[in-house]
PDB file of C-alpha atoms in Angstrom:
ATOM      1  CA  UNK A  10      16.263  19.025  28.618  1.00 35.00           C
ATOM      2  CA  UNK A  11      13.349  20.832  27.015  1.00 34.00           C
ATOM      3  CA  UNK A  12      11.874  19.223  23.928  1.00 34.00           C
ATOM      4  CA  UNK A  13      11.598  21.113  20.630  1.00 36.00           C
ATOM      5  CA  UNK A  14       8.184  22.001  19.161  1.00 35.00           C
ATOM      6  CA  UNK A  15       7.919  18.726  17.203  1.00 40.00           C
ATOM      7  CA  UNK A  16       8.585  16.468  20.180  1.00 37.00           C
ATOM      8  CA  UNK A  17       6.268  14.314  22.246  1.00 36.00           C
ATOM      9  CA  UNK A  18       3.897  11.557  21.109  1.00 35.00           C
ATOM     10  CA  UNK A  19       3.346  11.287  17.390  1.00 35.00           C
ATOM     11  CA  UNK A  20       1.865  14.699  16.648  1.00 34.00           C
ATOM     12  CA  UNK A  21      -1.076  15.033  14.301  1.00 31.00           C
ATOM     13  CA  UNK A  22      -0.703  16.739  10.948  1.00 32.00           C
ATOM     14  CA  UNK A  23      -2.130  20.231  11.326  1.00 35.00           C
ATOM     15  CA  UNK A  24      -3.827  20.088   7.949  1.00 36.00           C
ATOM     16  CA  UNK A  25      -6.487  17.945   9.584  1.00 32.00           C
ATOM     17  CA  UNK A  26      -7.807  21.221  11.018  1.00 31.00           C
ATOM     18  CA  UNK A  27      -8.791  22.082   7.440  1.00 31.00           C
ATOM     19  CA  UNK A  28     -10.767  18.883   6.932  1.00 32.00           C
ATOM     20  CA  UNK A  29     -14.229  20.482   6.588  1.00 32.00           C
ATOM     21  CA  UNK A  30     -12.863  23.253   4.379  1.00 30.00           C
ATOM     22  CA  UNK A  31     -10.984  20.794   2.156  1.00 36.00           C
ATOM     23  CA  UNK A  32     -13.916  18.454   1.644  1.00 35.00           C
ATOM     24  CA  UNK A  33     -16.285  21.299   0.861  1.00 33.00           C
ATOM     25  CA  UNK A  34     -13.903  23.053  -1.482  1.00 36.00           C
ATOM     26  CA  UNK A  35     -13.070  19.962  -3.491  1.00 36.00           C
ATOM     27  CA  UNK A  36     -16.561  18.485  -3.462  1.00 35.00           C
ATOM     28  CA  UNK A  37     -15.194  15.020  -2.631  1.00 33.00           C
ATOM     29  CA  UNK A  38     -14.902  12.905   0.495  1.00 33.00           C
ATOM     30  CA  UNK A  39     -11.130  13.120   0.832  1.00 32.00           C
ATOM     31  CA  UNK A  40     -11.408  14.344   4.394  1.00 31.00           C
ATOM     32  CA  UNK A  41     -13.258  11.184   5.338  1.00 27.00           C
ATOM     33  CA  UNK A  42     -10.429   9.121   3.852  1.00 28.00           C
ATOM     34  CA  UNK A  43      -7.915  10.606   6.283  1.00 28.00           C
ATOM     35  CA  UNK A  44     -10.271  10.264   9.225  1.00 26.00           C
ATOM     36  CA  UNK A  45     -10.882   6.589   8.484  1.00 28.00           C
ATOM     37  CA  UNK A  46      -7.141   6.047   8.431  1.00 31.00           C
ATOM     38  CA  UNK A  47      -6.856   7.742  11.792  1.00 31.00           C
ATOM     39  CA  UNK A  48      -5.043  10.857  10.646  1.00 31.00           C
ATOM     40  CA  UNK A  49      -1.329  11.246  10.215  1.00 34.00           C
ATOM     41  CA  UNK A  50       1.538  12.495  12.359  1.00 37.00           C
ATOM     42  CA  UNK A  51       2.958  15.497  10.591  1.00 46.00           C
ATOM     43  CA  UNK A  52       5.835  17.755   9.818  1.00 51.00           C
ATOM     44  CA  UNK A  53       5.118  21.469   9.650  1.00 53.00           C
ATOM     45  CA  UNK A  54       8.451  23.266   9.706  1.00 59.00           C
ATOM     46  CA  UNK A  55       8.545  23.706   5.907  1.00 60.00           C
ATOM     47  CA  UNK A  56       4.795  24.064   5.410  1.00 56.00           C
ATOM     48  CA  UNK A  57       3.398  26.873   3.288  1.00 52.00           C
ATOM     49  CA  UNK A  58      -0.319  27.690   3.181  1.00 51.00           C
ATOM     50  CA  UNK A  59      -1.990  24.438   4.295  1.00 53.00           C
ATOM     51  CA  UNK A  60      -3.843  22.482   1.633  1.00 53.00           C
ATOM     52  CA  UNK A  61      -6.835  20.155   2.023  1.00 52.00           C
ATOM     53  CA  UNK A  62      -6.055  16.470   2.516  1.00 55.00           C
ATOM     54  CA  UNK A  63      -5.386  14.387  -0.589  1.00 64.00           C
ATOM     55  CA  UNK A  64      -5.522  10.617  -1.083  1.00 76.00           C
ATOM     56  CA  UNK A  65      -2.581   8.257  -1.424  1.00 83.00           C
ATOM     57  CA  UNK A  66      -0.533   9.679   1.435  1.00 93.00           C
ATOM     58  CA  UNK A  67       0.352  12.651  -0.767  1.00 97.00           C
ATOM     59  CA  UNK A  68       0.904  15.146   2.050  1.00 97.00           C
ATOM     60  CA  UNK A  69       1.309  12.712   4.951  1.00 96.00           C
ATOM     61  CA  UNK A  70       4.619  12.522   6.849  1.00 97.00           C
ATOM     62  CA  UNK A  71       5.360  10.306   9.839  1.00 97.00           C
ATOM     63  CA  UNK A  72       7.479  12.154  12.396  1.00 96.00           C
ATOM     64  CA  UNK A  73       7.590   9.205  14.794  1.00 97.00           C
ATOM     65  CA  UNK A  74       7.560   9.200  18.570  1.00 98.00           C
ATOM     66  CA  UNK A  75      10.200  11.639  19.758  1.00 98.00           C
ATOM     67  CA  UNK A  76      12.269  10.730  22.804  1.00 97.00           C
ATOM     68  CA  UNK A  77      15.268  12.409  24.400  1.00 97.00           C
ATOM     69  CA  UNK A  78      18.070  10.085  25.440  1.00 96.00           C
ATOM     70  CA  UNK A  79      21.287  11.544  26.878  1.00 92.00           C
ATOM     71  CA  UNK A  80      20.405  14.921  25.419  1.00 91.00           C
ATOM     72  CA  UNK A  81      19.834  13.515  21.944  1.00 93.00           C
ATOM     73  CA  UNK A  82      16.646  13.291  19.887  1.00 97.00           C
ATOM     74  CA  UNK A  83      15.523   9.766  19.013  1.00 98.00           C
ATOM     75  CA  UNK A  84      12.635   9.060  16.653  1.00 98.00           C
ATOM     76  CA  UNK A  85      10.862   5.727  16.995  1.00 98.00           C
ATOM     77  CA  UNK A  86       8.762   4.238  14.189  1.00 99.00           C
ATOM     78  CA  UNK A  87       6.619   1.085  14.211  1.00 98.00           C
ATOM     79  CA  UNK A  88       6.519  -0.667  10.818  1.00 99.00           C
ATOM     80  CA  UNK A  89       4.704  -3.936  10.112  1.00 98.00           C
ATOM     81  CA  UNK A  90       4.774  -6.122   6.995  1.00 98.00           C
ATOM     82  CA  UNK A  91       1.584  -7.975   6.120  1.00 98.00           C
ATOM     83  CA  UNK A  92      -0.554  -9.146   3.215  1.00 97.00           C
ATOM     84  CA  UNK A  93      -3.099  -6.556   2.088  1.00 95.00           C
ATOM     85  CA  UNK A  94      -5.709  -6.716  -0.657  1.00 96.00           C
ATOM     86  CA  UNK A  95      -5.575  -3.543  -2.756  1.00 96.00           C
ATOM     87  CA  UNK A  96      -8.450  -2.358  -4.940  1.00 95.00           C
ATOM     88  CA  UNK A  97      -6.513  -0.955  -7.899  1.00 96.00           C
ATOM     89  CA  UNK A  98      -9.638  -0.063  -9.861  1.00 94.00           C
ATOM     90  CA  UNK A  99     -13.293  -1.213  -9.833  1.00 94.00           C
ATOM     91  CA  UNK A 100     -12.381  -4.414 -11.707  1.00 95.00           C
ATOM     92  CA  UNK A 101      -8.919  -5.308 -10.375  1.00 96.00           C
ATOM     93  CA  UNK A 102      -7.652  -6.301  -6.941  1.00 96.00           C
ATOM     94  CA  UNK A 103      -4.044  -7.110  -6.072  1.00 97.00           C
ATOM     95  CA  UNK A 104      -2.708  -9.213  -3.206  1.00 97.00           C
ATOM     96  CA  UNK A 105       0.100  -6.968  -1.992  1.00 97.00           C
ATOM     97  CA  UNK A 106       2.784  -7.213   0.632  1.00 97.00           C
ATOM     98  CA  UNK A 107       2.470  -3.892   2.398  1.00 97.00           C
ATOM     99  CA  UNK A 108       4.100  -1.818   5.129  1.00 98.00           C
ATOM    100  CA  UNK A 109       1.499  -0.754   7.702  1.00 97.00           C
ATOM    101  CA  UNK A 110      -1.246  -1.912   5.376  1.00 96.00           C
ATOM    102  CA  UNK A 111      -0.443   0.498   2.558  1.00 96.00           C
ATOM    103  CA  UNK A 112       1.509   0.730  -0.702  1.00 97.00           C
ATOM    104  CA  UNK A 113       3.804   2.574  -0.671  1.00 98.00           C
ATOM    105  CA  UNK A 114       4.586   2.404   3.026  1.00 98.00           C
ATOM    106  CA  UNK A 115       4.436   5.529   5.192  1.00 98.00           C
ATOM    107  CA  UNK A 116       6.789   8.410   4.436  1.00 98.00           C
ATOM    108  CA  UNK A 117       9.102   8.676   7.441  1.00 98.00           C
ATOM    109  CA  UNK A 118      10.653  12.013   8.309  1.00 98.00           C
ATOM    110  CA  UNK A 119      13.558  13.072  10.483  1.00 98.00           C
ATOM    111  CA  UNK A 120      16.230  15.734  10.733  1.00 98.00           C
ATOM    112  CA  UNK A 121      19.951  15.295  10.163  1.00 97.00           C
ATOM    113  CA  UNK A 122      21.539  14.273  13.447  1.00 96.00           C
ATOM    114  CA  UNK A 123      18.528  12.367  14.770  1.00 98.00           C
ATOM    115  CA  UNK A 124      18.846   8.775  15.864  1.00 98.00           C
ATOM    116  CA  UNK A 125      16.269   6.528  14.202  1.00 98.00           C
ATOM    117  CA  UNK A 126      14.814   3.456  15.858  1.00 98.00           C
ATOM    118  CA  UNK A 127      12.590   1.378  13.563  1.00 98.00           C
ATOM    119  CA  UNK A 128      10.671  -1.420  15.257  1.00 98.00           C
ATOM    120  CA  UNK A 129       9.862  -3.879  12.492  1.00 99.00           C
ATOM    121  CA  UNK A 130       7.410  -6.752  12.846  1.00 98.00           C
ATOM    122  CA  UNK A 131       6.578  -9.358  10.205  1.00 98.00           C
ATOM    123  CA  UNK A 132       2.942 -10.483  10.321  1.00 98.00           C
ATOM    124  CA  UNK A 133       3.060 -12.122   6.896  1.00 97.00           C
ATOM    125  CA  UNK A 134       3.495 -15.834   6.172  1.00 96.00           C
ATOM    126  CA  UNK A 135       6.619 -15.073   4.081  1.00 97.00           C
ATOM    127  CA  UNK A 136       9.930 -13.866   5.518  1.00 98.00           C
ATOM    128  CA  UNK A 137      10.615 -10.146   5.023  1.00 98.00           C
ATOM    129  CA  UNK A 138      13.028  -7.435   6.111  1.00 98.00           C
ATOM    130  CA  UNK A 139      13.512  -3.680   5.736  1.00 98.00           C
ATOM    131  CA  UNK A 140      16.659  -2.305   4.153  1.00 98.00           C
ATOM    132  CA  UNK A 141      17.222   1.453   4.367  1.00 98.00           C
ATOM    133  CA  UNK A 142      19.434   3.213   1.882  1.00 98.00           C
ATOM    134  CA  UNK A 143      22.084   5.411   3.489  1.00 96.00           C
ATOM    135  CA  UNK A 144      24.992   5.012   5.904  1.00 95.00           C
ATOM    136  CA  UNK A 145      24.646   2.656   8.881  1.00 95.00           C
ATOM    137  CA  UNK A 146      26.387  -0.344  10.532  1.00 93.00           C
ATOM    138  CA  UNK A 147      26.318  -3.708   8.756  1.00 96.00           C
ATOM    139  CA  UNK A 148      24.054  -5.319  11.354  1.00 95.00           C
ATOM    140  CA  UNK A 149      21.462  -2.594  10.711  1.00 96.00           C
ATOM    141  CA  UNK A 150      21.434  -3.107   6.927  1.00 95.00           C
ATOM    142  CA  UNK A 151      18.200  -5.089   6.815  1.00 93.00           C
ATOM    143  CA  UNK A 152      19.324  -8.021   4.687  1.00 96.00           C
ATOM    144  CA  UNK A 153      18.622 -10.709   7.296  1.00 97.00           C
ATOM    145  CA  UNK A 154      15.127 -12.234   6.843  1.00 97.00           C
ATOM    146  CA  UNK A 155      12.618 -11.862   9.663  1.00 98.00           C
ATOM    147  CA  UNK A 156      10.375 -14.927   9.828  1.00 98.00           C
ATOM    148  CA  UNK A 157       6.615 -14.974  10.286  1.00 97.00           C
ATOM    149  CA  UNK A 158       5.654 -13.528  13.658  1.00 97.00           C
ATOM    150  CA  UNK A 159       9.195 -12.287  14.251  1.00 98.00           C
ATOM    151  CA  UNK A 160      10.429  -8.791  14.926  1.00 98.00           C
ATOM    152  CA  UNK A 161      13.632  -6.798  15.003  1.00 98.00           C
ATOM    153  CA  UNK A 162      14.854  -3.276  15.620  1.00 98.00           C
ATOM    154  CA  UNK A 163      16.879  -1.239  13.132  1.00 98.00           C
ATOM    155  CA  UNK A 164      18.714   1.628  14.835  1.00 98.00           C
ATOM    156  CA  UNK A 165      21.077   4.091  13.187  1.00 97.00           C
ATOM    157  CA  UNK A 166      21.892   7.769  12.925  1.00 97.00           C
ATOM    158  CA  UNK A 167      20.450  10.018  10.223  1.00 97.00           C
ATOM    159  CA  UNK A 168      23.851  11.475   9.469  1.00 92.00           C
ATOM    160  CA  UNK A 169      23.310  13.188   6.108  1.00 96.00           C
ATOM    161  CA  UNK A 170      20.200  14.927   4.868  1.00 98.00           C
ATOM    162  CA  UNK A 171      18.575  13.616   1.708  1.00 98.00           C
ATOM    163  CA  UNK A 172      15.986  11.132   0.457  1.00 99.00           C
ATOM    164  CA  UNK A 173      16.422   7.451   1.310  1.00 99.00           C
ATOM    165  CA  UNK A 174      14.206   4.633   0.010  1.00 99.00           C
ATOM    166  CA  UNK A 175      13.470   1.648   2.200  1.00 99.00           C
ATOM    167  CA  UNK A 176      12.339  -1.769   0.966  1.00 98.00           C
ATOM    168  CA  UNK A 177      12.346  -5.486   1.684  1.00 98.00           C
ATOM    169  CA  UNK A 178      15.665  -7.153   0.840  1.00 98.00           C
ATOM    170  CA  UNK A 179      14.694 -10.819   1.017  1.00 97.00           C
ATOM    171  CA  UNK A 180      15.371 -12.750  -2.200  1.00 97.00           C
ATOM    172  CA  UNK A 181      14.000 -12.566  -4.750  1.00 97.00           C
ATOM    173  CA  UNK A 182      14.140  -8.841  -3.980  1.00 97.00           C
ATOM    174  CA  UNK A 183      12.429  -7.880  -7.231  1.00 97.00           C
ATOM    175  CA  UNK A 184       9.332  -9.861  -6.261  1.00 96.00           C
ATOM    176  CA  UNK A 185       9.186  -8.517  -2.705  1.00 98.00           C
ATOM    177  CA  UNK A 186       9.536  -4.916  -3.876  1.00 98.00           C
ATOM    178  CA  UNK A 187       7.141  -5.252  -6.801  1.00 97.00           C
ATOM    179  CA  UNK A 188       4.476  -6.620  -4.452  1.00 97.00           C
ATOM    180  CA  UNK A 189       4.608  -3.405  -2.431  1.00 98.00           C
ATOM    181  CA  UNK A 190       7.200  -3.527   0.350  1.00 98.00           C
ATOM    182  CA  UNK A 191       8.796  -0.108  -0.110  1.00 98.00           C
ATOM    183  CA  UNK A 192       8.605   3.500   1.058  1.00 98.00           C
ATOM    184  CA  UNK A 193      10.607   6.683   1.587  1.00 99.00           C
ATOM    185  CA  UNK A 194      12.593   8.231   4.426  1.00 99.00           C
ATOM    186  CA  UNK A 195      13.152  11.999   4.230  1.00 99.00           C
ATOM    187  CA  UNK A 196      16.007  13.424   6.272  1.00 98.00           C
ATOM    188  CA  UNK A 197      15.810  17.205   6.401  1.00 98.00           C
ATOM    189  CA  UNK A 198      18.831  19.500   6.655  1.00 98.00           C
ATOM    190  CA  UNK A 199      19.599  21.086  10.039  1.00 96.00           C
ATOM    191  CA  UNK A 200      18.155  24.389   8.803  1.00 95.00           C
ATOM    192  CA  UNK A 201      14.718  23.936   7.203  1.00 94.00           C
ATOM    193  CA  UNK A 202      14.249  24.432   3.488  1.00 97.00           C
ATOM    194  CA  UNK A 203      12.090  27.422   2.454  1.00 97.00           C
ATOM    195  CA  UNK A 204       8.356  27.088   3.062  1.00 97.00           C
ATOM    196  CA  UNK A 205       6.488  25.185   0.349  1.00 98.00           C
ATOM    197  CA  UNK A 206       3.471  22.991  -0.324  1.00 98.00           C
ATOM    198  CA  UNK A 207       5.221  19.640   0.203  1.00 98.00           C
ATOM    199  CA  UNK A 208       4.077  16.347  -1.277  1.00 98.00           C
ATOM    200  CA  UNK A 209       5.364  12.857  -2.055  1.00 98.00           C
ATOM    201  CA  UNK A 210       4.949  10.938  -5.313  1.00 99.00           C
ATOM    202  CA  UNK A 211       6.204   7.346  -5.489  1.00 99.00           C
ATOM    203  CA  UNK A 212       6.048   5.562  -8.836  1.00 98.00           C
ATOM    204  CA  UNK A 213       5.264   1.850  -8.658  1.00 98.00           C
ATOM    205  CA  UNK A 214       4.167  -1.006 -10.911  1.00 98.00           C
ATOM    206  CA  UNK A 215       1.916  -4.053 -10.600  1.00 98.00           C
ATOM    207  CA  UNK A 216       2.684  -7.443 -12.138  1.00 97.00           C
ATOM    208  CA  UNK A 217      -0.837  -8.870 -11.956  1.00 96.00           C
ATOM    209  CA  UNK A 218      -0.068 -12.292 -13.469  1.00 93.00           C
ATOM    210  CA  UNK A 219       3.366 -13.032 -11.971  1.00 92.00           C
ATOM    211  CA  UNK A 220       5.101 -13.003 -15.364  1.00 93.00           C
ATOM    212  CA  UNK A 221       7.872 -10.534 -14.491  1.00 94.00           C
ATOM    213  CA  UNK A 222       6.109  -7.822 -16.452  1.00 95.00           C
ATOM    214  CA  UNK A 223       4.045  -4.924 -15.134  1.00 97.00           C
ATOM    215  CA  UNK A 224       0.435  -4.619 -16.250  1.00 98.00           C
ATOM    216  CA  UNK A 225      -0.481  -1.454 -14.331  1.00 98.00           C
ATOM    217  CA  UNK A 226       1.444   1.495 -12.924  1.00 98.00           C
ATOM    218  CA  UNK A 227       0.654   4.074 -10.291  1.00 98.00           C
ATOM    219  CA  UNK A 228       1.614   7.156  -8.371  1.00 98.00           C
ATOM    220  CA  UNK A 229       1.243   6.458  -4.631  1.00 98.00           C
ATOM    221  CA  UNK A 230      -0.209   2.994  -5.047  1.00 97.00           C
ATOM    222  CA  UNK A 231      -3.391   3.441  -7.058  1.00 97.00           C
ATOM    223  CA  UNK A 232      -3.472   3.612 -10.879  1.00 98.00           C
ATOM    224  CA  UNK A 233      -4.858   6.896 -12.245  1.00 98.00           C
ATOM    225  CA  UNK A 234      -5.407   8.219  -8.725  1.00 97.00           C
ATOM    226  CA  UNK A 235      -4.422  11.809  -9.508  1.00 98.00           C
ATOM    227  CA  UNK A 236      -5.846  11.701 -13.011  1.00 98.00           C
ATOM    228  CA  UNK A 237      -9.267  11.105 -11.483  1.00 97.00           C
ATOM    229  CA  UNK A 238      -8.679  13.234  -8.373  1.00 96.00           C
ATOM    230  CA  UNK A 239      -6.336  16.070  -9.413  1.00 98.00           C
ATOM    231  CA  UNK A 240      -3.972  17.529  -6.825  1.00 98.00           C
ATOM    232  CA  UNK A 241      -5.050  21.038  -5.841  1.00 97.00           C
ATOM    233  CA  UNK A 242      -2.240  23.586  -5.561  1.00 97.00           C
ATOM    234  CA  UNK A 243      -2.286  27.376  -5.306  1.00 97.00           C
ATOM    235  CA  UNK A 244      -1.244  29.751  -8.064  1.00 97.00           C
ATOM    236  CA  UNK A 245       2.144  31.325  -7.314  1.00 96.00           C
ATOM    237  CA  UNK A 246       2.930  29.021  -4.385  1.00 97.00           C
ATOM    238  CA  UNK A 247       6.140  27.004  -4.278  1.00 98.00           C
ATOM    239  CA  UNK A 248       5.563  23.255  -4.579  1.00 98.00           C
ATOM    240  CA  UNK A 249       8.196  20.864  -3.251  1.00 99.00           C
ATOM    241  CA  UNK A 250       7.808  17.377  -4.682  1.00 99.00           C
ATOM    242  CA  UNK A 251       9.637  14.410  -3.150  1.00 99.00           C
ATOM    243  CA  UNK A 252       9.779  11.992  -6.092  1.00 99.00           C
ATOM    244  CA  UNK A 253      10.835   8.318  -5.925  1.00 99.00           C
ATOM    245  CA  UNK A 254      10.907   5.614  -8.610  1.00 99.00           C
ATOM    246  CA  UNK A 255      10.213   2.110  -7.256  1.00 98.00           C
ATOM    247  CA  UNK A 256       9.065   0.464 -10.510  1.00 98.00           C
ATOM    248  CA  UNK A 257      10.535  -3.031 -10.828  1.00 97.00           C
ATOM    249  CA  UNK A 258      10.744  -5.046 -14.087  1.00 96.00           C
ATOM    250  CA  UNK A 259      11.191  -1.923 -16.269  1.00 95.00           C
ATOM    251  CA  UNK A 260      14.206   0.143 -17.257  1.00 94.00           C
ATOM    252  CA  UNK A 261      14.744   3.776 -16.253  1.00 97.00           C
ATOM    253  CA  UNK A 262      11.658   6.001 -16.323  1.00 97.00           C
ATOM    254  CA  UNK A 263      11.168   9.710 -16.779  1.00 98.00           C
ATOM    255  CA  UNK A 264       8.976  12.255 -15.021  1.00 99.00           C
ATOM    256  CA  UNK A 265       7.543  15.085 -17.091  1.00 99.00           C
ATOM    257  CA  UNK A 266       5.670  18.170 -15.903  1.00 99.00           C
ATOM    258  CA  UNK A 267       3.450  19.975 -18.426  1.00 99.00           C
ATOM    259  CA  UNK A 268       3.635  23.719 -19.167  1.00 98.00           C
ATOM    260  CA  UNK A 269       6.362  24.406 -16.621  1.00 99.00           C
ATOM    261  CA  UNK A 270       9.968  23.859 -15.543  1.00 99.00           C
ATOM    262  CA  UNK A 271      11.193  22.553 -12.201  1.00 99.00           C
ATOM    263  CA  UNK A 272      14.354  22.953 -10.134  1.00 99.00           C
ATOM    264  CA  UNK A 273      16.115  19.648  -9.427  1.00 99.00           C
ATOM    265  CA  UNK A 274      17.814  18.821  -6.117  1.00 99.00           C
ATOM    266  CA  UNK A 275      19.387  15.468  -6.936  1.00 98.00           C
ATOM    267  CA  UNK A 276      18.779  12.908  -4.232  1.00 98.00           C
ATOM    268  CA  UNK A 277      17.740  15.738  -1.936  1.00 98.00           C
ATOM    269  CA  UNK A 278      21.413  16.019  -0.958  1.00 98.00           C
ATOM    270  CA  UNK A 279      21.748  19.746  -1.663  1.00 97.00           C
ATOM    271  CA  UNK A 280      19.989  22.944  -0.627  1.00 97.00           C
ATOM    272  CA  UNK A 281      20.841  24.642  -3.920  1.00 97.00           C
ATOM    273  CA  UNK A 282      19.443  23.418  -7.217  1.00 97.00           C
ATOM    274  CA  UNK A 283      21.493  21.132  -9.434  1.00 98.00           C
ATOM    275  CA  UNK A 284      19.510  21.582 -12.632  1.00 98.00           C
ATOM    276  CA  UNK A 285      16.373  23.040 -14.185  1.00 99.00           C
ATOM    277  CA  UNK A 286      14.297  21.055 -16.692  1.00 99.00           C
ATOM    278  CA  UNK A 287      10.825  19.689 -17.463  1.00 99.00           C
ATOM    279  CA  UNK A 288      11.829  16.008 -17.837  1.00 99.00           C
ATOM    280  CA  UNK A 289      14.073  13.994 -15.538  1.00 99.00           C
ATOM    281  CA  UNK A 290      15.264  10.389 -15.969  1.00 98.00           C
ATOM    282  CA  UNK A 291      15.266   8.086 -12.943  1.00 98.00           C
ATOM    283  CA  UNK A 292      16.535   4.548 -12.462  1.00 98.00           C
ATOM    284  CA  UNK A 293      15.059   2.119  -9.968  1.00 97.00           C
ATOM    285  CA  UNK A 294      15.250   3.550  -6.395  1.00 98.00           C
ATOM    286  CA  UNK A 295      16.457   6.902  -7.724  1.00 98.00           C
ATOM    287  CA  UNK A 296      14.889   9.919  -6.064  1.00 99.00           C
ATOM    288  CA  UNK A 297      14.974  13.687  -6.283  1.00 99.00           C
ATOM    289  CA  UNK A 298      13.392  16.820  -4.910  1.00 99.00           C
ATOM    290  CA  UNK A 299      11.639  18.906  -7.562  1.00 99.00           C
ATOM    291  CA  UNK A 300      10.479  22.472  -6.917  1.00 99.00           C
ATOM    292  CA  UNK A 301       8.213  24.574  -9.107  1.00 99.00           C
ATOM    293  CA  UNK A 302       5.548  27.282  -9.117  1.00 98.00           C
ATOM    294  CA  UNK A 303       2.610  27.611 -11.485  1.00 98.00           C
ATOM    295  CA  UNK A 304       1.993  31.119 -12.800  1.00 96.00           C
ATOM    296  CA  UNK A 305      -1.488  30.572 -14.227  1.00 97.00           C
ATOM    297  CA  UNK A 306      -4.571  28.722 -12.966  1.00 97.00           C
ATOM    298  CA  UNK A 307      -5.713  25.623 -14.810  1.00 98.00           C
ATOM    299  CA  UNK A 308      -5.314  21.856 -15.076  1.00 99.00           C
ATOM    300  CA  UNK A 309      -1.772  20.619 -15.768  1.00 99.00           C
ATOM    301  CA  UNK A 310      -0.682  17.047 -16.492  1.00 99.00           C
ATOM    302  CA  UNK A 311       2.316  15.100 -15.129  1.00 99.00           C
ATOM    303  CA  UNK A 312       3.473  11.599 -16.099  1.00 99.00           C
ATOM    304  CA  UNK A 313       6.423   9.452 -17.218  1.00 98.00           C
ATOM    305  CA  UNK A 314       7.293  10.113 -20.856  1.00 97.00           C
ATOM    306  CA  UNK A 315       7.171   6.377 -21.524  1.00 97.00           C
ATOM    307  CA  UNK A 316       3.613   6.739 -22.807  1.00 94.00           C
ATOM    308  CA  UNK A 317       2.695   3.080 -22.396  1.00 96.00           C
ATOM    309  CA  UNK A 318       3.427   3.424 -18.672  1.00 98.00           C
ATOM    310  CA  UNK A 319       1.485   6.680 -18.349  1.00 98.00           C
ATOM    311  CA  UNK A 320      -1.477   5.191 -20.174  1.00 98.00           C
ATOM    312  CA  UNK A 321      -1.527   2.193 -17.816  1.00 98.00           C
ATOM    313  CA  UNK A 322      -2.072   4.273 -14.715  1.00 98.00           C
ATOM    314  CA  UNK A 323       0.961   6.499 -14.020  1.00 98.00           C
ATOM    315  CA  UNK A 324      -0.795   9.739 -14.920  1.00 98.00           C
ATOM    316  CA  UNK A 325      -1.941  12.740 -12.899  1.00 98.00           C
ATOM    317  CA  UNK A 326      -2.989  16.383 -12.927  1.00 99.00           C
ATOM    318  CA  UNK A 327      -2.334  19.449 -10.825  1.00 98.00           C
ATOM    319  CA  UNK A 328      -5.344  21.730 -10.482  1.00 98.00           C
ATOM    320  CA  UNK A 329      -3.978  25.227  -9.947  1.00 98.00           C
ATOM    321  CA  UNK A 330      -6.462  27.531  -8.219  1.00 97.00           C
ATOM    322  CA  UNK A 331      -6.130  31.329  -7.972  1.00 95.00           C
ATOM    323  CA  UNK A 332      -5.001  32.741  -4.667  1.00 82.00           C
ATOM    324  CA  UNK A 333      -6.363  29.985  -2.410  1.00 52.00           C
ATOM    325  CA  UNK A 334      -9.322  27.714  -1.923  1.00 48.00           C
TER     326      UNK A 334
END
């Protein structure tokens, strides 16, 4: 059987072709960041005008290795848990438990109807596992610890489109998640959503002193990342934001977008909007798709409306540029 356009070995994200343009336009070395990480397999079916690379895995999607077995598409992913030292800011490092050496882990992407095969290896000294939200058999639920040096395979069907967090489920789960073992799986509907500039924001917290209380917060792993390096988007272009809250130790959080409204697709389980607002409340592991367009160029803030959390690192800006870079 012939393979579809996104089949074959893990295909590289086409935005890498814009690396020189992106680095020159932004005046920063973001292109080098992606090259040092070896690039990223990508997903282009919903892509609008390509944007330059951005840090924190913002526009990176792992499509996996695509195989065809008995006429069916299978996506294989290799995920490894290990200890990683994160530089949260010039003065603070954090000993994290990470998936593939990063917090959050890679954003996995598939299409409804695909079979997913996740090869998980634990290279940490502590037992870990990976539990995926969604529908799957009990023996694929990821609650059984995998010891140091061990490995397992989680295999299940991506039956329903939507957004599905994944995280370690070894007790105490709060500690394992708060130290960084989490990420997002996106399952797209059979027919692609309209073209958009797609990006992922995952909210997380850091308990630096082990007191069960977060000291710093972040979008995509690094406090104040997008405050200091604003996300460039294009005036009038649709933005599709895959938003996930993985902040342990705190109650529900909000996400607020300045000077605009966004369409809400709750859980990513619908292709028609469920609501329109500028603030949305999210419990732990809650996730949504938000879509919006900026009419005017400028610098626009986004953050949780719990100001103490925003002021401790969960703060960012969109830089809207006219017509393109």
